[in-house]
Every structure is written in structure tokens, then in C-alpha cells.
Amino acid sequence: MPILGLAPSIAPIKPVHFDIEKVVRPNILALHPYRCARDDYQEGILLDANENALGHSIPRSFNQIQQELSSTLDADLNRYPDPSHDEIKSRIASLRSLPGKDHVFLGVGSDEVIDLLMRICVVPANEKILITPPTYGMYSVCAQVNDIGLVRCNLNLSGSGGEGGEHGRFSLLIDNIKAAVLADPSIKLIFLCSPGNPTGTLISLAAIKAILDYEPFKGIVVVDEAYIDFAGEGASAVSLIKDYANLCVMQTLSKSFGLAAIRLGIALAQPPLIQVLTNTKAPYNISTPSAQLALAALSQEAVQSMLLKCQTLVESRKQLQKSLESLSALGVGDVIGGNDANFLVVPILNKETRLPDNVRANALYTELAENKGVVVRFRGKEAGCDGCLRITIGTCRGERDPPSTTAECFKCLLTARGYESYRVDLFWRGSLAKYRQIITCQYLLLTWYAVFCRRRDLRAYGAALTDLIYLAFSFAC
């Protein structure tokens, strides 16, 4: 079985008795790795990875915090880091109203926590985890890496009960999960993403408690709260930890704290599970520079700054939603989900049927990135997200706010030229031979068209060609 992403080679293998495909586990060879936002585009106005566009919340002032940062280069970087980071854990425990550091585990991003939970709880090839699509893609990737079975129980994909909340779109279908657990006792972990990615929807504490209290389920409920600080007061499942030993809450400094680069994830649970995670992790998983930045970010002053930035992003989220609503006539659907995170999920509709349109959404995604320098994320292949784009809330630039800028880009590209450019692309790829004569005629007319319109720049030529080809395409079809 070939290794995905590796080009075939005819070079001889040395030593001759070695075959890597017989060493690596078959499920790893077959793995389709998680595709992150930066795999597609690295430049532009990046609104596709749900990073905190306002940046970190560490004050740039000459006080104790600045001294902590300045001491990084003075640290003994030739020494291995502190394996426990008790001060960071204590600050997190205080922030989240937990009894102490023995309720906190630190990982290299939440992904390390996910992987460790599977490795310590789920027997490969024999046991399973349960996920609730649409959800974070790394749950299934980690399950495949660890040769673990996967059970899927979709969230409520219907909008008939409204958006979010107890019974609306992307709410938890509790009875379906209970039925799955009852039918398959090998399920050891249930992963709930709240607020969800890509749903942006908070799962109610009542729904989480219903699963925790379900006696036939003997495993652990894992609640992934990467976006919890955008969801408002009283939303976190951390408040349930004191009563439930079968609960693990994951958080991170990547989103609300604006520190995605330092890769610091958090598990919050009762001490027995935290101790098992601690016993299993790599001995020095959090670096000294990362730890010093985390410590500064968890100071009282920095936390207050973080909370203010969250409020700003929530207000910008509301502005963006309002701006997008004004584009309904162009085929921008109503925002779906509970809107409890730092992004919005919006369907792009077919202009004739007014139904979500994956082809049109993907075309808009590509045009935004390649022609406007605005990178959102296409989520149309996720369950219940047909035709959807996920848009991270951006920053203000000068006098123009990000909601207006993003909405204007949408408007530009969803008008005739922006939308039909994709149809022209299809025409070029699928019908070039059939319409070769028409294309040739349009090239002959192009110079006349540009001169007549008094537009001599290259963009004008390209626009003229687009107009003429589309006319030819419409006439021929």
C-alpha cells in the first residue's frame, strides 16, 4: 500500500531486507491526515482558521508581566523545561473556579489531549469512540491513527426548531446517543464540541448532564470548549466537574487568548483522570518559552484584556451577520447555528432554486481567496453544512470595519461577473473543444472591445474576455 503524500520512487531500498510498508500499521498507511486551513492558502485576509484576529492579550507595559517575558532569554534554555508547570495550572484552576492544580492537565494543544485520551482509554481494534457530526475533524483522524472504531451520531441537522439552543439546528440528539451506547458497549469516549466547530453552536449543560447521568454508558464524556469564552457567562461544562468523575473538559489558549502559536491545550477533570494523563504524557511536553508566555497571558491584567477582546469580537460577529443579511437577494442564506463562537457559518444558495449550492459556495471561496485576498473556509462537505462557508471574525482596518469589507467582497463576487466566472471556468474545462470557434472569435473581438470601452489595462482585458466568453457560452448553451 503506497504512503499517501509520498511520490513513488524507483530507487533501490537499503538495506534490501527492510520494507517500511510492513513496519507501519496498515491503518496509518491508509490515513488521510487532517487538513488544516493553512494547507490551502497562506496569505491574504485570513478568516478561515478561527484564530483570534485581535492578537494576544499580554500587555506591552513595563511591569511584572513584561519582566516575565524579558526573562525568557535569560532562562536556562539549555535545560529541559519544568515537567509540571504548577503555577500555570494554579492560574488556570483559579480562572475556571476549580479547587486546585490537581484538576488541570497541560498538553501540546488540545490535539495532544485528544490523542492521549484515546490511547489511555480505548483498546485498539476492539473499542470505539462516539462523535457527533458535524464536528472537529481531529477526533476521527486520531481514532484512525490509534486503530479505534468510530460511531457517528449526527447533531440535529434540521432548522425546523430554530437555530441552536436545546432543540434547534446543531443541538444534541440525546436519545440517538443513548441508543448508540446501549447497542454498543464498546464505546468508551463520547466527544462533544461546545461551541462546535464548524457549527458555532453551544451544547446546553442539561444535554451534557443527560449523557453523564446515563447509567449504561461506562466511559468518559469529553467536552471540547475551544471557543467557550465567546459563548457568555455560565456556558462552560467546567461547573459540572465537581459532580462528575466521568467528565473531561478540554480548553485551549489558541482562541480567546490569541496564542495559537504556542500550542497549549488544557484538560480539566477530577484528579484521578488528570493523574493518568500526567503519567502517560511525554516528560517535557510544554516548552519553557511557551510556558512563560502562558503564565503572562494568565495574569489578572491579561485575562481582563482577553475578556474585553472577546466582547469586541462578539460585537463584530453581530455586525458581520447583519451585513451578510443584506445580501440575501444575491443568494447569501441566513447564518445557521447558534453563533456562540468567533465565526459564522453561512450557506451560499443557488440563485434559481434558493437551495444551498456547494458548487457556487466553492467557487466563491476560491474567488475570494485568489482574486480578493480574503480567505474563508469551505465547509460544504460536512453533515448539515451544504453550501456553507465558515467566516472567522476579522479585524478593523482603517475606517472600514471587517464586516463591511467581507460583505462587500461577497456582494462583488455574487453579482453577475463574480458568479458567472465560475461558469466560464467550467466552460473552459468542459466545453473548450465544442466551442473553439466561438472562443477564437472572442479573442479577435477583444482588442476592439477594450479600446471601445477605453480600458487598456490588463484587468480590463481580462474583464472584457470574461464578458465575451460568457456571452458566447450563454448563446451556445
Coordinates of C-alpha atoms in Angstrom, one line a residue:
M1 CA 0.0 0.0 0.0
P2 CA 1.6 3.4 -1.0
I3 CA 2.2 6.0 1.6
L4 CA -0.2 9.0 1.0
G5 CA 1.6 12.1 0.0
L6 CA 4.8 10.4 -1.0
A7 CA 5.7 10.2 -4.7
P8 CA 6.6 6.7 -6.0
S9 CA 10.3 6.0 -6.3
I10 CA 12.3 3.5 -8.3
A11 CA 15.5 4.0 -6.3
P12 CA 16.7 0.8 -4.5
I13 CA 15.9 0.5 -0.8
K14 CA 18.8 -0.1 1.6
P15 CA 19.1 -2.4 3.3
V16 CA 17.2 -4.7 1.0
H17 CA 15.5 -6.7 3.8
F18 CA 13.7 -3.5 5.0
D19 CA 10.2 -2.6 3.8
I20 CA 8.6 0.3 5.6
E21 CA 5.1 -0.7 4.5
K22 CA 5.5 -3.9 6.5
V23 CA 6.5 -1.9 9.6
V24 CA 3.9 0.8 9.7
R25 CA 0.5 -0.2 10.9
P26 CA -2.0 -0.6 7.9
N27 CA -4.5 1.9 9.3
I28 CA -1.7 4.5 9.4
L29 CA -0.7 3.9 5.8
A30 CA -4.4 4.4 4.9
L31 CA -4.7 7.5 6.9
H32 CA -6.0 10.7 5.3
P33 CA -4.4 13.3 7.6
Y34 CA -6.4 16.3 9.0
R35 CA -6.3 19.1 6.5
C36 CA -5.7 22.5 8.2
A37 CA -6.6 25.9 7.0
R38 CA -3.0 26.8 6.0
D39 CA -2.8 23.9 3.6
D40 CA -4.8 25.9 1.1
Y41 CA -3.7 29.5 1.5
Q42 CA -1.0 31.2 3.5
E43 CA -1.5 34.9 2.6
G44 CA -4.3 37.4 2.4
I45 CA -7.0 38.4 4.9
L46 CA -7.1 35.1 6.7
L47 CA -10.6 34.4 8.0
D48 CA -10.5 30.7 7.8
A49 CA -8.8 29.2 10.9
N50 CA -10.8 30.8 13.7
E51 CA -7.7 32.5 15.1
N52 CA -8.2 35.5 17.4
A53 CA -7.7 38.3 14.9
L54 CA -7.1 40.8 17.7
G55 CA -4.0 39.0 18.8
H56 CA -2.8 38.1 22.2
S57 CA -3.8 39.9 25.4
I58 CA -0.4 40.3 27.1
P59 CA 0.1 44.0 27.9
R60 CA 3.1 45.7 26.4
S61 CA 3.9 47.7 29.5
F62 CA 6.9 47.9 31.8
N63 CA 5.5 45.9 34.7
Q64 CA 5.8 42.5 36.2
I65 CA 4.3 40.9 33.1
Q66 CA 6.9 42.5 30.8
Q67 CA 9.6 41.3 33.2
E68 CA 8.4 37.8 32.9
L69 CA 8.6 38.0 29.1
S70 CA 12.0 39.6 29.2
S71 CA 13.3 36.8 31.3
T72 CA 12.7 34.3 28.6
L73 CA 16.2 34.7 27.0
D74 CA 17.7 34.7 30.5
A75 CA 16.1 31.3 31.2
D76 CA 18.2 28.2 31.2
L77 CA 17.2 27.2 27.7
N78 CA 19.9 24.6 27.7
R79 CA 17.9 22.8 30.4
Y80 CA 14.8 20.7 29.9
P81 CA 11.6 22.6 30.9
D82 CA 9.6 22.1 34.1
P83 CA 7.6 18.9 33.6
S84 CA 4.7 20.0 35.7
H85 CA 4.2 23.8 35.3
D86 CA 2.3 24.1 38.6
E87 CA 2.0 27.9 38.5
I88 CA 0.2 27.8 35.1
K89 CA -2.1 25.1 36.4
S90 CA -2.9 27.0 39.5
R91 CA -3.8 30.1 37.5
I92 CA -6.0 28.1 35.2
A93 CA -7.7 26.5 38.2
S94 CA -8.4 29.9 39.7
L95 CA -9.7 31.3 36.4
R96 CA -12.1 28.4 35.9
S97 CA -13.1 28.2 39.6
L98 CA -11.6 24.7 40.2
P99 CA -10.2 23.5 43.6
G100 CA -6.6 23.4 42.5
K101 CA -3.9 22.4 40.1
D102 CA -4.6 18.7 40.5
H103 CA -7.7 19.3 38.3
V104 CA -5.6 20.6 35.4
F105 CA -3.5 18.9 32.7
L106 CA -1.5 20.7 30.0
G107 CA -0.9 19.4 26.6
V108 CA 0.7 20.5 23.3
G109 CA -2.6 21.9 22.0
S110 CA -5.9 20.1 22.5
D111 CA -4.8 17.6 19.9
E112 CA -2.4 16.0 22.4
V113 CA -5.2 15.7 24.9
I114 CA -7.4 14.1 22.4
D115 CA -4.8 11.6 21.4
L116 CA -3.8 10.8 25.0
L117 CA -7.4 10.2 26.0
M118 CA -7.8 7.7 23.2
R119 CA -4.6 5.9 23.9
I120 CA -5.3 5.5 27.6
C121 CA -9.0 4.7 27.4
V122 CA -9.7 2.9 24.2
V123 CA -8.3 -0.5 23.3
P124 CA -7.2 -0.5 19.6
A125 CA -9.2 -2.7 17.2
N126 CA -11.7 -3.6 20.0
E127 CA -13.2 -0.5 21.3
K128 CA -14.7 2.8 19.9
I129 CA -15.4 6.4 20.4
L130 CA -18.6 8.3 19.5
I131 CA -18.6 11.7 17.7
T132 CA -21.5 14.0 16.7
P133 CA -21.0 15.4 13.2
P134 CA -20.5 18.0 12.0
T135 CA -17.6 18.3 14.4
Y136 CA -13.9 18.8 14.7
G137 CA -12.0 16.6 12.2
M138 CA -9.2 15.5 14.5
Y139 CA -11.4 13.2 16.5
S140 CA -11.8 10.8 13.6
V141 CA -8.1 11.3 12.5
C142 CA -6.9 10.4 16.0
A143 CA -9.2 7.4 16.1
Q144 CA -7.8 6.1 12.8
V145 CA -4.3 6.7 13.9
N146 CA -4.9 4.6 17.1
D147 CA -6.9 1.9 15.2
I148 CA -10.1 2.8 17.1
G149 CA -13.6 2.3 15.9
L150 CA -15.8 5.3 15.2
V151 CA -19.5 5.7 15.8
R152 CA -21.3 8.7 14.4
C153 CA -24.5 10.2 15.8
N154 CA -25.3 13.4 13.9
L155 CA -26.4 16.5 15.6
N156 CA -29.8 17.8 14.8
L157 CA -29.3 18.9 11.2
S158 CA -32.8 20.4 10.8
G159 CA -33.6 24.1 11.2
S160 CA -37.3 23.4 11.8
G161 CA -36.7 24.0 15.6
G162 CA -34.7 27.2 15.1
E163 CA -31.0 27.7 15.3
G164 CA -29.0 26.3 18.3
G165 CA -30.5 26.0 21.8
E166 CA -31.9 22.9 23.3
H167 CA -33.8 21.6 20.2
G168 CA -32.7 23.8 17.2
R169 CA -30.2 23.1 14.5
F170 CA -26.9 21.5 15.7
S171 CA -28.4 20.7 19.1
L172 CA -27.6 17.3 20.7
L173 CA -29.9 14.4 19.8
I174 CA -29.7 12.8 23.2
D175 CA -32.0 9.8 22.5
N176 CA -29.9 8.8 19.5
I177 CA -26.7 8.9 21.5
K178 CA -28.2 6.8 24.3
A179 CA -29.5 4.2 21.7
A180 CA -26.0 4.0 20.2
V181 CA -24.4 3.5 23.6
L182 CA -26.9 0.8 24.6
A183 CA -26.4 -1.0 21.3
D184 CA -22.6 -0.9 21.5
P185 CA -21.0 -1.3 25.0
S186 CA -17.5 -0.9 23.4
I187 CA -17.9 2.8 23.2
K188 CA -15.5 4.3 25.7
L189 CA -15.4 8.0 24.9
I190 CA -18.1 10.5 23.7
F191 CA -16.7 13.7 22.1
L192 CA -18.9 16.7 22.3
C193 CA -17.7 20.0 20.7
S194 CA -19.3 23.0 22.5
P195 CA -19.4 25.6 21.0
G196 CA -19.0 23.3 18.0
N197 CA -16.6 23.5 15.1
P198 CA -17.9 24.1 12.4
T199 CA -21.3 24.6 13.9
G200 CA -20.5 27.6 16.2
T201 CA -23.2 26.2 18.5
L202 CA -23.2 25.7 22.3
I203 CA -24.4 22.4 23.7
S204 CA -26.6 23.0 26.7
L205 CA -25.4 21.9 30.1
A206 CA -28.7 20.0 30.5
A207 CA -27.9 17.9 27.4
I208 CA -24.4 17.2 28.7
K209 CA -25.8 16.1 32.1
A210 CA -28.2 13.8 30.4
I211 CA -25.3 11.8 28.8
L212 CA -23.2 11.9 32.0
D213 CA -26.1 10.5 34.0
Y214 CA -26.9 7.7 31.5
E215 CA -26.1 4.6 33.5
P216 CA -25.4 2.2 30.7
F217 CA -22.5 4.4 29.5
K218 CA -19.4 3.4 31.5
G219 CA -16.9 5.7 29.7
I220 CA -16.0 9.4 29.7
V221 CA -17.7 12.3 28.2
V222 CA -15.2 14.7 26.6
V223 CA -16.5 18.3 26.1
D224 CA -14.2 20.3 23.8
E225 CA -14.6 24.0 24.7
A226 CA -12.0 25.7 22.5
Y227 CA -14.4 28.6 21.9
I228 CA -16.1 28.8 25.3
D229 CA -15.0 32.4 26.1
F230 CA -17.1 33.7 23.2
A231 CA -20.3 32.0 24.5
G232 CA -21.0 34.1 27.5
E233 CA -21.3 33.5 31.3
G234 CA -22.3 30.2 32.7
A235 CA -21.9 28.3 29.4
S236 CA -18.9 26.1 30.4
A237 CA -19.3 22.4 31.5
V238 CA -16.4 23.0 34.0
S239 CA -19.1 23.8 36.5
L240 CA -20.1 20.1 36.3
I241 CA -16.7 18.6 37.1
K242 CA -17.1 18.6 40.8
D243 CA -20.1 16.2 40.5
Y244 CA -19.0 14.1 37.6
A245 CA -15.8 11.9 37.6
N246 CA -16.8 10.8 34.0
L247 CA -16.3 14.3 32.6
C248 CA -13.3 15.8 30.9
V249 CA -13.4 19.4 29.6
M250 CA -10.8 20.5 27.1
Q251 CA -9.9 24.1 26.6
T252 CA -7.0 26.0 24.9
L253 CA -5.1 29.3 24.8
S254 CA -5.4 29.3 21.0
K255 CA -8.7 31.1 20.5
S256 CA -9.9 33.6 23.1
F257 CA -6.3 34.1 24.4
G258 CA -5.0 34.7 20.9
L259 CA -2.0 32.4 21.5
A260 CA -2.4 29.7 18.8
A261 CA 1.3 29.8 18.1
I262 CA 2.4 28.5 21.5
R263 CA 0.3 25.3 21.2
L264 CA -1.0 25.0 24.8
G265 CA -4.1 22.8 25.4
I266 CA -5.8 22.1 28.6
A267 CA -7.7 19.2 30.2
L268 CA -9.9 19.8 33.2
A269 CA -11.3 16.9 35.2
Q270 CA -11.2 15.3 38.6
P271 CA -7.8 14.3 39.9
P272 CA -7.8 10.6 39.0
L273 CA -8.1 11.2 35.3
I274 CA -5.7 14.1 35.4
Q275 CA -3.1 11.9 37.1
V276 CA -3.5 9.2 34.5
L277 CA -3.0 11.8 31.7
T278 CA 0.1 13.1 33.6
N279 CA 1.6 9.6 33.9
T280 CA 1.1 9.0 30.2
K281 CA 2.3 12.2 28.6
A282 CA 5.8 12.9 27.3
P283 CA 8.0 14.1 30.1
Y284 CA 8.7 17.6 28.8
N285 CA 5.8 18.4 26.6
I286 CA 5.5 22.1 27.3
S287 CA 8.5 24.3 26.3
T288 CA 9.9 27.0 28.6
P289 CA 9.1 29.9 26.2
S290 CA 5.6 28.6 25.8
A291 CA 5.2 28.3 29.5
Q292 CA 6.4 31.8 30.1
L293 CA 4.0 33.3 27.6
A294 CA 1.2 31.2 29.0
L295 CA 2.0 32.4 32.5
A296 CA 1.9 36.0 31.3
A297 CA -1.4 35.5 29.5
L298 CA -3.0 34.1 32.6
S299 CA -2.2 37.2 34.7
Q300 CA -5.1 39.1 36.0
E301 CA -4.4 42.1 33.8
A302 CA -4.1 39.9 30.6
V303 CA -7.2 38.0 31.4
Q304 CA -9.2 41.2 31.7
S305 CA -7.8 42.3 28.3
M306 CA -8.7 38.9 26.8
L307 CA -12.3 39.2 28.0
L308 CA -12.6 42.7 26.5
K309 CA -11.3 41.5 23.2
C310 CA -13.9 38.6 23.3
Q311 CA -16.6 41.2 23.7
T312 CA -15.3 43.2 20.7
L313 CA -15.3 40.1 18.5
V314 CA -18.8 39.2 19.6
E315 CA -20.0 42.7 18.6
S316 CA -18.2 42.3 15.3
R317 CA -19.8 39.0 14.8
K318 CA -23.2 40.6 15.1
Q319 CA -22.2 43.3 12.6
L320 CA -21.0 40.8 10.1
Q321 CA -24.2 38.8 10.4
K322 CA -26.2 42.0 9.7
S323 CA -24.0 42.8 6.7
L324 CA -24.5 39.4 5.2
E325 CA -28.2 39.5 5.7
S326 CA -28.3 42.4 3.3
L327 CA -27.0 40.1 0.5
S328 CA -30.0 37.8 0.6
A329 CA -31.1 38.7 -2.9
L330 CA -27.7 37.6 -4.2
G331 CA -28.0 34.2 -2.8
V332 CA -26.4 34.5 0.7
G333 CA -28.6 32.5 3.0
D334 CA -29.3 33.2 6.7
V335 CA -26.5 32.4 9.1
I336 CA -27.0 28.9 10.6
G337 CA -26.3 27.6 14.1
G338 CA -26.2 29.2 17.5
N339 CA -23.5 31.8 16.7
D340 CA -21.6 31.2 20.0
A341 CA -18.0 31.3 18.7
N342 CA -15.7 33.7 16.9
F343 CA -17.0 32.8 13.4
L344 CA -20.2 32.5 11.4
V345 CA -21.4 29.7 9.2
V346 CA -23.4 30.9 6.2
P347 CA -24.9 28.9 3.2
I348 CA -24.5 30.2 -0.3
L349 CA -27.7 29.5 -2.3
N350 CA -28.4 28.6 -5.9
K351 CA -29.9 31.7 -7.5
E352 CA -32.8 29.8 -9.1
T353 CA -33.7 27.1 -6.5
R354 CA -32.7 29.1 -3.4
L355 CA -31.2 25.9 -2.0
P356 CA -27.6 25.5 -0.6
D357 CA -25.2 25.1 -3.5
N358 CA -21.8 23.5 -2.9
V359 CA -20.6 24.4 -6.4
R360 CA -21.4 28.0 -6.0
A361 CA -20.0 28.2 -2.5
N362 CA -16.8 26.5 -3.5
A363 CA -16.5 28.9 -6.4
L364 CA -17.0 31.9 -4.1
Y365 CA -14.4 30.5 -1.7
T366 CA -11.8 30.2 -4.4
E367 CA -12.6 33.6 -5.9
L368 CA -12.4 35.3 -2.5
A369 CA -9.0 33.8 -1.8
E370 CA -7.4 34.1 -5.2
N371 CA -8.8 37.4 -6.5
K372 CA -9.8 39.3 -3.4
G373 CA -7.1 38.1 -0.9
V374 CA -9.8 37.1 1.6
V375 CA -9.5 33.5 2.8
V376 CA -12.6 31.9 4.4
R377 CA -13.2 28.2 4.7
F378 CA -15.5 26.0 2.6
R379 CA -17.4 23.5 4.8
G380 CA -19.9 22.2 2.3
K381 CA -18.9 18.6 2.7
E382 CA -19.7 18.5 6.4
A383 CA -23.0 17.0 7.5
G384 CA -25.7 19.6 7.6
C385 CA -23.5 22.3 6.1
D386 CA -24.3 22.0 2.4
G387 CA -23.2 25.1 0.5
C388 CA -21.6 26.6 3.7
L389 CA -18.7 28.9 4.2
R390 CA -17.2 29.4 7.6
I391 CA -16.0 33.0 8.2
T392 CA -13.8 33.9 11.2
I393 CA -14.4 37.4 12.6
G394 CA -11.6 39.7 11.4
T395 CA -10.1 43.0 12.5
C396 CA -10.7 46.6 11.7
R397 CA -8.5 48.2 9.1
G398 CA -8.5 52.0 9.0
E399 CA -12.1 53.3 8.8
R400 CA -13.5 50.2 7.2
D401 CA -14.7 47.5 9.6
P402 CA -14.3 43.8 8.7
P403 CA -18.0 43.0 8.4
S404 CA -18.4 45.7 5.7
T405 CA -15.2 44.6 3.9
T406 CA -16.2 40.9 3.9
A407 CA -19.8 41.6 2.9
E408 CA -18.6 43.9 0.1
C409 CA -16.4 41.1 -1.2
F410 CA -19.3 38.7 -1.2
K411 CA -21.5 41.2 -3.0
C412 CA -18.9 41.8 -5.7
L413 CA -18.4 38.2 -6.3
L414 CA -22.0 37.2 -6.2
T415 CA -23.1 39.7 -8.8
A416 CA -23.1 38.6 -12.4
R417 CA -19.4 38.7 -13.1
G418 CA -18.3 37.2 -9.8
Y419 CA -20.7 34.3 -10.0
E420 CA -20.5 33.6 -13.7
S421 CA -16.7 33.5 -13.7
Y422 CA -17.1 30.0 -12.3
R423 CA -19.4 29.0 -15.1
V424 CA -16.8 30.4 -17.5
D425 CA -14.2 28.2 -15.8
L426 CA -16.4 25.2 -16.3
F427 CA -16.9 26.2 -19.9
W428 CA -13.2 26.3 -20.4
R429 CA -12.5 23.0 -18.8
G430 CA -15.5 21.0 -20.1
S431 CA -16.5 22.5 -23.4
L432 CA -13.4 24.0 -24.9
A433 CA -13.3 21.7 -27.9
K434 CA -17.0 22.2 -28.6
Y435 CA -16.8 26.0 -28.6
R436 CA -13.4 26.5 -30.0
Q437 CA -14.6 28.6 -32.9
I438 CA -16.6 30.9 -30.6
I439 CA -13.6 31.4 -28.4
T440 CA -11.4 32.3 -31.3
C441 CA -13.9 34.9 -32.4
Q442 CA -14.0 36.4 -29.0
Y443 CA -10.2 36.8 -29.0
L444 CA -10.4 38.7 -32.3
L445 CA -13.0 41.0 -30.8
L446 CA -11.2 41.5 -27.5
T447 CA -9.0 44.4 -28.6
W448 CA -11.8 46.3 -30.2
Y449 CA -13.9 45.8 -27.1
A450 CA -11.2 47.2 -24.8
V451 CA -10.5 50.2 -27.0
F452 CA -14.2 50.9 -27.4
C453 CA -14.6 50.9 -23.6
R454 CA -11.3 53.0 -23.2
R455 CA -9.9 50.4 -20.8
R456 CA -6.4 49.5 -21.7
D457 CA -5.1 47.9 -18.5
L458 CA -4.6 44.1 -18.2
R459 CA -7.5 43.8 -15.8
A460 CA -9.8 45.4 -18.3
Y461 CA -8.7 43.0 -20.9
G462 CA -9.4 40.1 -18.6
A463 CA -12.8 41.5 -17.7
A464 CA -13.7 42.0 -21.3
L465 CA -12.7 38.5 -22.1
T466 CA -14.8 37.2 -19.3
D467 CA -17.8 39.2 -20.5
L468 CA -17.4 38.0 -24.1
I469 CA -16.8 34.3 -23.3
Y470 CA -19.8 34.3 -21.0
L471 CA -21.9 35.8 -23.8
A472 CA -20.7 33.1 -26.1
F473 CA -21.3 30.5 -23.5
S474 CA -24.8 31.7 -22.8
F475 CA -25.6 31.9 -26.5
A476 CA -24.2 28.4 -27.3
C477 CA -26.0 26.8 -24.3

